[in-house]
Coordinates of C-alpha atoms in Angstrom, one line a residue:
M99 CA -0.5 -1.7 20.0
K100 CA -2.3 -0.2 23.0
E101 CA -1.6 3.3 21.8
L102 CA -3.2 2.7 18.4
P103 CA -7.0 3.5 18.1
E104 CA -9.6 0.9 17.6
N105 CA -11.5 3.1 15.1
I106 CA -9.9 5.0 12.2
P107 CA -11.2 6.5 8.9
L108 CA -11.0 4.2 5.9
F109 CA -9.8 5.3 2.4
P110 CA -10.7 2.5 -0.1
L111 CA -8.5 3.1 -3.2
P112 CA -8.0 0.5 -6.0
G113 CA -4.4 -0.2 -6.8
A114 CA -3.0 2.0 -4.0
L115 CA -0.6 0.1 -1.7
L116 CA 0.8 1.4 1.6
L117 CA 3.3 -0.7 3.6
P118 CA 4.7 -0.2 7.1
N119 CA 7.7 2.3 7.2
S120 CA 7.0 3.4 3.7
R121 CA 5.5 6.7 2.4
L122 CA 2.5 7.2 0.0
P123 CA 1.7 10.6 -1.5
L124 CA -2.0 11.2 -2.1
N125 CA -4.0 13.9 -3.9
I126 CA -7.3 14.3 -2.0
F127 CA -10.1 16.1 -4.0
E128 CA -13.4 14.4 -3.2
P129 CA -15.4 16.4 -0.6
R130 CA -15.9 13.5 1.7
Y131 CA -12.2 12.7 1.8
I132 CA -11.3 16.3 2.2
N133 CA -13.6 16.2 5.3
M134 CA -11.8 13.0 6.4
V135 CA -8.3 14.6 6.1
E136 CA -9.4 17.7 8.0
D137 CA -10.8 15.6 10.8
T138 CA -7.8 13.3 10.9
I139 CA -5.3 16.2 11.1
A140 CA -7.1 17.3 14.2
T141 CA -6.6 14.0 16.0
K142 CA -3.6 12.9 18.1
H143 CA -2.9 9.8 16.0
R144 CA -3.4 11.3 12.5
L145 CA -4.1 7.8 11.1
I146 CA -5.9 6.8 7.9
G147 CA -6.5 3.2 6.9
M148 CA -5.7 2.4 3.2
I149 CA -7.6 -0.6 1.9
Q150 CA -8.5 -2.2 -1.4
P151 CA -12.1 -2.5 -2.6
I152 CA -12.9 -5.9 -4.1
K153 CA -13.4 -5.9 -7.8
I154 CA -16.7 -7.2 -9.2
N155 CA -18.0 -7.9 -12.7
K156 CA -17.2 -5.5 -15.5
G157 CA -14.3 -4.0 -13.7
K158 CA -16.4 -2.1 -11.2
F159 CA -15.8 -1.8 -7.5
Q160 CA -18.4 -2.3 -4.7
S161 CA -18.8 0.6 -2.4
D162 CA -20.3 -1.0 0.7
S163 CA -18.3 -2.1 3.7
N164 CA -18.8 -5.8 3.0
K165 CA -16.8 -5.6 -0.2
Y166 CA -13.4 -4.5 1.1
Q167 CA -10.4 -6.7 1.5
R168 CA -10.0 -7.7 5.1
V169 CA -6.4 -6.5 5.4
G170 CA -5.3 -2.9 5.0
C171 CA -2.5 -0.7 6.2
A172 CA -2.8 2.4 8.4
G173 CA -0.7 5.5 7.7
R174 CA 0.0 8.6 9.7
I175 CA -0.3 12.0 8.0
V176 CA 3.2 13.3 8.1
S177 CA 2.8 16.2 5.7
F178 CA -0.1 18.1 4.1
T179 CA -0.6 21.0 1.8
E180 CA -3.8 22.8 0.9
T181 CA -3.9 23.8 -2.8
G182 CA -5.5 26.9 -4.2
D183 CA -8.4 24.9 -5.6
G184 CA -9.4 23.3 -2.3
R185 CA -7.5 20.0 -2.6
Y186 CA -5.1 18.4 -0.1
L187 CA -1.8 17.0 -1.0
I188 CA -0.9 14.6 1.8
T189 CA 1.8 12.1 2.6
L190 CA 1.1 9.0 4.7
E191 CA 3.8 7.1 6.5
G192 CA 2.9 3.4 7.0
V193 CA 2.5 2.4 10.6
S194 CA 1.0 -1.1 10.7
R195 CA -1.3 -3.4 8.9
F196 CA -4.7 -4.2 10.3
N197 CA -7.7 -6.5 9.9
F198 CA -10.9 -4.7 8.9
K199 CA -13.8 -5.7 11.1
N200 CA -16.8 -3.5 10.3
E201 CA -17.9 0.0 9.6
V202 CA -18.8 2.3 12.6
E203 CA -21.9 4.5 12.2
H204 CA -21.2 8.2 12.5
E205 CA -22.4 11.5 11.1
K206 CA -19.6 12.2 8.7
P207 CA -19.7 11.2 4.9
Y208 CA -16.5 9.2 5.0
I209 CA -16.1 5.7 6.3
L210 CA -15.1 5.1 9.9
S211 CA -13.9 1.6 10.5
H212 CA -13.4 -0.7 13.5
I213 CA -10.2 -2.6 13.1
D214 CA -7.9 -5.1 14.8
W215 CA -4.2 -4.6 15.0
G216 CA -3.4 -7.8 16.8
F217 CA -2.1 -9.9 14.0
Y218 CA 0.5 -7.4 12.9
K219 CA 2.6 -6.7 16.0
N220 CA 5.8 -7.3 14.1
D221 CA 5.1 -4.3 11.9
L222 CA 6.1 -2.2 14.9
V223 CA 9.4 -4.1 15.4
P224 CA 12.6 -2.6 13.9
F225 CA 13.5 -4.2 10.6
E226 CA 16.2 -6.9 10.3
D227 CA 18.2 -7.7 7.2
I228 CA 16.8 -10.4 4.9
N229 CA 18.7 -13.6 5.4
G230 CA 20.5 -14.7 2.2
F231 CA 19.4 -11.6 0.2
D232 CA 21.1 -11.8 -3.2
R233 CA 21.2 -8.1 -4.1
N234 CA 23.0 -8.6 -7.4
G235 CA 20.6 -11.4 -8.5
F236 CA 17.6 -9.3 -7.4
L237 CA 18.8 -6.3 -9.3
E238 CA 19.3 -8.4 -12.5
I239 CA 15.6 -9.6 -12.3
L240 CA 14.6 -6.0 -11.5
K241 CA 16.4 -4.6 -14.6
K242 CA 14.8 -7.1 -16.9
Y243 CA 11.4 -6.2 -15.5
L244 CA 11.9 -2.4 -15.7
D245 CA 13.2 -2.8 -19.3
S246 CA 10.3 -5.0 -20.4
A247 CA 7.8 -2.7 -18.8
Q248 CA 9.6 0.4 -20.1
I249 CA 9.8 2.0 -16.7
A250 CA 12.5 4.6 -16.1
S251 CA 14.4 4.4 -12.8
D252 CA 17.2 5.9 -10.9
W253 CA 19.5 2.9 -11.0
E254 CA 22.1 4.3 -8.6
V255 CA 19.5 4.9 -5.9
L256 CA 18.1 1.4 -6.4
K257 CA 21.6 -0.1 -6.0
K258 CA 22.2 1.7 -2.7
A259 CA 18.7 1.4 -1.1
K260 CA 18.3 -0.6 2.1
E261 CA 16.6 -4.0 1.6
E262 CA 13.3 -3.1 3.3
V263 CA 13.1 0.2 1.4
L264 CA 13.9 -1.5 -1.9
V265 CA 11.4 -4.3 -1.5
N266 CA 8.6 -2.1 -0.1
S267 CA 9.1 0.8 -2.5
L268 CA 9.0 -1.5 -5.5
S269 CA 6.0 -3.3 -4.2
M270 CA 4.2 0.0 -3.9
L271 CA 5.4 1.7 -7.1
C272 CA 5.3 -1.2 -9.7
P273 CA 2.1 -1.2 -11.8
F274 CA 0.8 -4.6 -10.6
E275 CA -2.9 -5.5 -10.5
P276 CA -4.8 -4.6 -7.3
E277 CA -5.1 -8.3 -6.5
E278 CA -1.3 -8.7 -6.8
K279 CA -0.8 -5.7 -4.6
Q280 CA -3.0 -7.3 -2.0
V281 CA -0.8 -10.4 -2.0
L282 CA 2.2 -8.2 -1.4
L283 CA 0.5 -6.4 1.5
E284 CA -0.5 -9.7 3.2
A285 CA 2.9 -11.3 3.0
D286 CA 3.8 -12.3 6.5
T287 CA 7.4 -11.2 6.4
I288 CA 9.6 -9.0 4.3
K289 CA 11.3 -12.2 3.0
K290 CA 7.9 -13.5 1.8
R291 CA 7.1 -10.2 0.2
L292 CA 10.5 -10.3 -1.6
D293 CA 9.6 -13.8 -3.0
V294 CA 6.2 -12.6 -4.2
L295 CA 7.7 -9.5 -5.8
V296 CA 10.3 -11.5 -7.6
T297 CA 7.7 -13.9 -8.9
L298 CA 5.5 -11.0 -10.1
M299 CA 8.4 -9.3 -11.9
K300 CA 9.5 -12.6 -13.6
L301 CA 5.9 -13.3 -14.8
S302 CA 5.5 -9.8 -16.1
S303 CA 8.8 -9.9 -18.0
E304 CA 8.0 -13.3 -19.5
N305 CA 4.5 -12.2 -20.6
D306 CA 6.0 -9.0 -22.2
L307 CA 8.5 -11.2 -24.1
E308 CA 5.8 -13.6 -25.3
S309 CA 3.6 -10.7 -26.5
Q310 CA 6.6 -9.3 -28.6
Y311 CA 6.9 -12.7 -30.3
I312 CA 3.2 -12.9 -31.0
Q313 CA 3.2 -9.5 -32.6

């Protein structure tokens, strides 16, 4: 934790979830975030903090620093490409979650944040297998969810994926609500994240089935 900076740029993006040891591709096109990427690439740590803005009435999102979720995840830029029209295509690799403390005043247009890494030391510890993980049972629940949501998938890849990769990738990729993604992010352990993921998939499958009967 000592090597991680206390201040990092913040990228508030509704519905985008980054988890430790996972990768998130991003298309950067707003001028202030292009500036952020260029400045971050020039740093030693290359870290950007992904965080959810809190939804307010009428589906809008607050933009000031007091309206962010308190927990985010920092990712290191591991690849970037500049497009012909001035955008950046970047990939973040999740390093660790953090607690957002406050904004830091600076001259640039993007958000610089003061953060605390201390609660998430285990994010830097090598992953251990999930005790009692029932892969076949999980895949059965997953298949029902994917079928009900009409989501295409590479089933052979899912069958062979390591437990952490499977749970984290699905948590990031499945089209859950931002609030649900936040619960997945804040799960203390990979086992608790698995439990939340299973619950969300079951609820979604049941709701889809009910809507079919109502129609």
